[in-house]
mmCIF file of C-alpha atoms in Angstrom:
data_model
loop_
_atom_site.group_PDB
_atom_site.id
_atom_site.type_symbol
_atom_site.label_atom_id
_atom_site.label_comp_id
_atom_site.label_asym_id
_atom_site.label_seq_id
_atom_site.Cartn_x
_atom_site.Cartn_y
_atom_site.Cartn_z
ATOM 1 C CA UNK A 1 7.114 -15.167 32.607
ATOM 2 C CA UNK A 2 6.527 -13.274 30.112
ATOM 3 C CA UNK A 3 2.943 -13.644 28.044
ATOM 4 C CA UNK A 4 3.916 -14.264 24.927
ATOM 5 C CA UNK A 5 2.148 -11.237 24.240
ATOM 6 C CA UNK A 6 5.024 -8.898 25.644
ATOM 7 C CA UNK A 7 7.250 -10.983 23.503
ATOM 8 C CA UNK A 8 9.110 -8.719 20.096
ATOM 9 C CA UNK A 9 8.322 -12.118 18.171
ATOM 10 C CA UNK A 10 4.929 -11.577 18.622
ATOM 11 C CA UNK A 11 5.008 -8.474 18.443
ATOM 12 C CA UNK A 12 6.013 -8.152 14.860
ATOM 13 C CA UNK A 13 3.892 -10.841 14.025
ATOM 14 C CA UNK A 14 0.771 -8.558 14.854
ATOM 15 C CA UNK A 15 2.304 -5.709 13.358
ATOM 16 C CA UNK A 16 2.954 -7.996 9.921
ATOM 17 C CA UNK A 17 -0.751 -9.235 10.325
ATOM 18 C CA UNK A 18 -2.604 -6.003 10.904
ATOM 19 C CA UNK A 19 -1.015 -3.893 8.095
ATOM 20 C CA UNK A 20 -2.117 -7.503 5.513
ATOM 21 C CA UNK A 21 -5.870 -6.526 7.392
ATOM 22 C CA UNK A 22 -5.731 -2.804 6.261
ATOM 23 C CA UNK A 23 -4.237 -2.863 3.054
ATOM 24 C CA UNK A 24 -7.081 -5.197 2.255
ATOM 25 C CA UNK A 25 -9.729 -3.312 2.283
ATOM 26 C CA UNK A 26 -7.903 -0.939 -0.869
ATOM 27 C CA UNK A 27 -7.698 -4.008 -3.105
ATOM 28 C CA UNK A 28 -9.582 -4.611 -6.167
ATOM 29 C CA UNK A 29 -12.594 -7.561 -5.035
ATOM 30 C CA UNK A 30 -10.289 -9.916 -7.418
ATOM 31 C CA UNK A 31 -7.217 -10.033 -5.705
ATOM 32 C CA UNK A 32 -8.792 -10.015 -2.264
ATOM 33 C CA UNK A 33 -11.173 -13.173 -2.923
ATOM 34 C CA UNK A 34 -8.090 -15.147 -4.459
ATOM 35 C CA UNK A 35 -5.326 -13.776 -2.846
ATOM 36 C CA UNK A 36 -6.581 -11.526 0.071
ATOM 37 C CA UNK A 37 -8.101 -13.487 1.495
ATOM 38 C CA UNK A 38 -4.594 -16.300 2.089
ATOM 39 C CA UNK A 39 -2.675 -13.913 3.003
ATOM 40 C CA UNK A 40 -4.469 -12.863 6.349
ATOM 41 C CA UNK A 41 -5.215 -15.783 7.189
ATOM 42 C CA UNK A 42 -1.229 -16.601 6.705
ATOM 43 C CA UNK A 43 -0.331 -14.003 8.176
ATOM 44 C CA UNK A 44 -2.730 -14.203 11.040
ATOM 45 C CA UNK A 45 -2.115 -17.654 11.737
ATOM 46 C CA UNK A 46 2.231 -16.654 12.664
ATOM 47 C CA UNK A 47 0.938 -15.014 16.161
ATOM 48 C CA UNK A 48 -1.538 -17.392 16.813
ATOM 49 C CA UNK A 49 0.289 -20.631 16.652
ATOM 50 C CA UNK A 50 3.096 -18.456 18.898
ATOM 51 C CA UNK A 51 0.369 -17.741 21.190
ATOM 52 C CA UNK A 52 -1.223 -22.037 21.124
ATOM 53 C CA UNK A 53 2.249 -23.173 21.198
ATOM 54 C CA UNK A 54 3.193 -20.327 24.658
ATOM 55 C CA UNK A 55 0.522 -21.835 25.975
ATOM 56 C CA UNK A 56 1.551 -26.173 25.713
ATOM 57 C CA UNK A 57 2.731 -28.225 28.524
ATOM 58 C CA UNK A 58 5.629 -29.817 26.601
ATOM 59 C CA UNK A 59 9.087 -28.487 24.860
ATOM 60 C CA UNK A 60 8.092 -30.934 21.764
ATOM 61 C CA UNK A 61 4.382 -29.705 22.105
ATOM 62 C CA UNK A 62 5.413 -26.092 22.204
ATOM 63 C CA UNK A 63 7.898 -26.156 19.320
ATOM 64 C CA UNK A 64 5.541 -27.654 16.977
ATOM 65 C CA UNK A 65 2.710 -24.982 17.090
ATOM 66 C CA UNK A 66 6.482 -23.084 16.396
ATOM 67 C CA UNK A 67 7.073 -24.331 13.615
ATOM 68 C CA UNK A 68 3.167 -24.093 12.190
ATOM 69 C CA UNK A 69 4.078 -20.230 13.228
ATOM 70 C CA UNK A 70 7.139 -21.194 10.931
ATOM 71 C CA UNK A 71 5.563 -22.258 8.238
ATOM 72 C CA UNK A 72 3.006 -19.503 7.841
ATOM 73 C CA UNK A 73 5.666 -16.801 7.356
ATOM 74 C CA UNK A 74 7.006 -19.115 4.661
ATOM 75 C CA UNK A 75 3.262 -19.299 3.134
ATOM 76 C CA UNK A 76 2.737 -14.959 3.936
ATOM 77 C CA UNK A 77 6.298 -14.420 1.975
ATOM 78 C CA UNK A 78 4.739 -16.363 -0.847
ATOM 79 C CA UNK A 79 1.319 -14.645 -1.348
ATOM 80 C CA UNK A 80 3.015 -11.260 -0.227
ATOM 81 C CA UNK A 81 5.164 -11.859 -3.346
ATOM 82 C CA UNK A 82 2.180 -13.007 -5.185
ATOM 83 C CA UNK A 83 0.522 -10.038 -4.546
ATOM 84 C CA UNK A 84 3.677 -7.454 -5.639
ATOM 85 C CA UNK A 85 3.957 -9.153 -8.384
ATOM 86 C CA UNK A 86 0.500 -8.875 -9.905
ATOM 87 C CA UNK A 87 0.599 -5.502 -9.022
ATOM 88 C CA UNK A 88 -1.558 -5.329 -6.190
ATOM 89 C CA UNK A 89 0.782 -4.099 -3.432
ATOM 90 C CA UNK A 90 3.493 -0.988 -4.347
ATOM 91 C CA UNK A 91 6.744 -1.576 -4.302
ATOM 92 C CA UNK A 92 7.115 0.743 -1.544
ATOM 93 C CA UNK A 93 5.087 -1.436 0.265
ATOM 94 C CA UNK A 94 7.094 -3.858 -0.273
ATOM 95 C CA UNK A 95 9.744 -3.010 1.387
ATOM 96 C CA UNK A 96 8.202 -2.265 4.593
ATOM 97 C CA UNK A 97 6.996 -5.773 4.285
ATOM 98 C CA UNK A 98 10.184 -7.296 3.277
ATOM 99 C CA UNK A 99 11.630 -5.180 6.160
ATOM 100 C CA UNK A 100 9.571 -6.886 9.275
ATOM 101 C CA UNK A 101 9.617 -10.667 7.138
ATOM 102 C CA UNK A 102 13.479 -9.860 7.576
ATOM 103 C CA UNK A 103 13.360 -8.870 10.824
ATOM 104 C CA UNK A 104 10.547 -11.664 12.494
ATOM 105 C CA UNK A 105 12.779 -14.847 10.388
ATOM 106 C CA UNK A 106 15.388 -14.638 12.515
ATOM 107 C CA UNK A 107 13.242 -13.729 15.617
ATOM 108 C CA UNK A 108 11.572 -16.196 15.165
ATOM 109 C CA UNK A 109 14.340 -19.313 14.282
ATOM 110 C CA UNK A 110 15.622 -17.897 18.129
ATOM 111 C CA UNK A 111 12.597 -18.009 19.752
ATOM 112 C CA UNK A 112 11.955 -21.913 18.532
ATOM 113 C CA UNK A 113 15.629 -22.441 18.920
ATOM 114 C CA UNK A 114 15.211 -21.557 23.078
ATOM 115 C CA UNK A 115 12.297 -23.581 23.301
ATOM 116 C CA UNK A 116 12.935 -25.866 26.215
#
């Protein structure tokens, strides 16, 4: 059985959260202290909840954490959209984020549906 860190869904979640982590450093202080910390927490939570769920014993318990992960994905989308609207994240970077988000959502749903 693969370790969760070897799975594509986890790798993609980690890629997204790392991008956000490093981009944060170039944001103005106001953006960092409002949107920045929130989007770091929500994006880090995607892979963290995948990992925590993967370590659980029952399918129902695993799914519960995978649903938390999906909620964190939706929260991350909201924070990134705010950052784009407020011109913290430029258009081209938002395209990169959206590319990952558009791939991660279906992968996460498939991962949840395959849990048994």
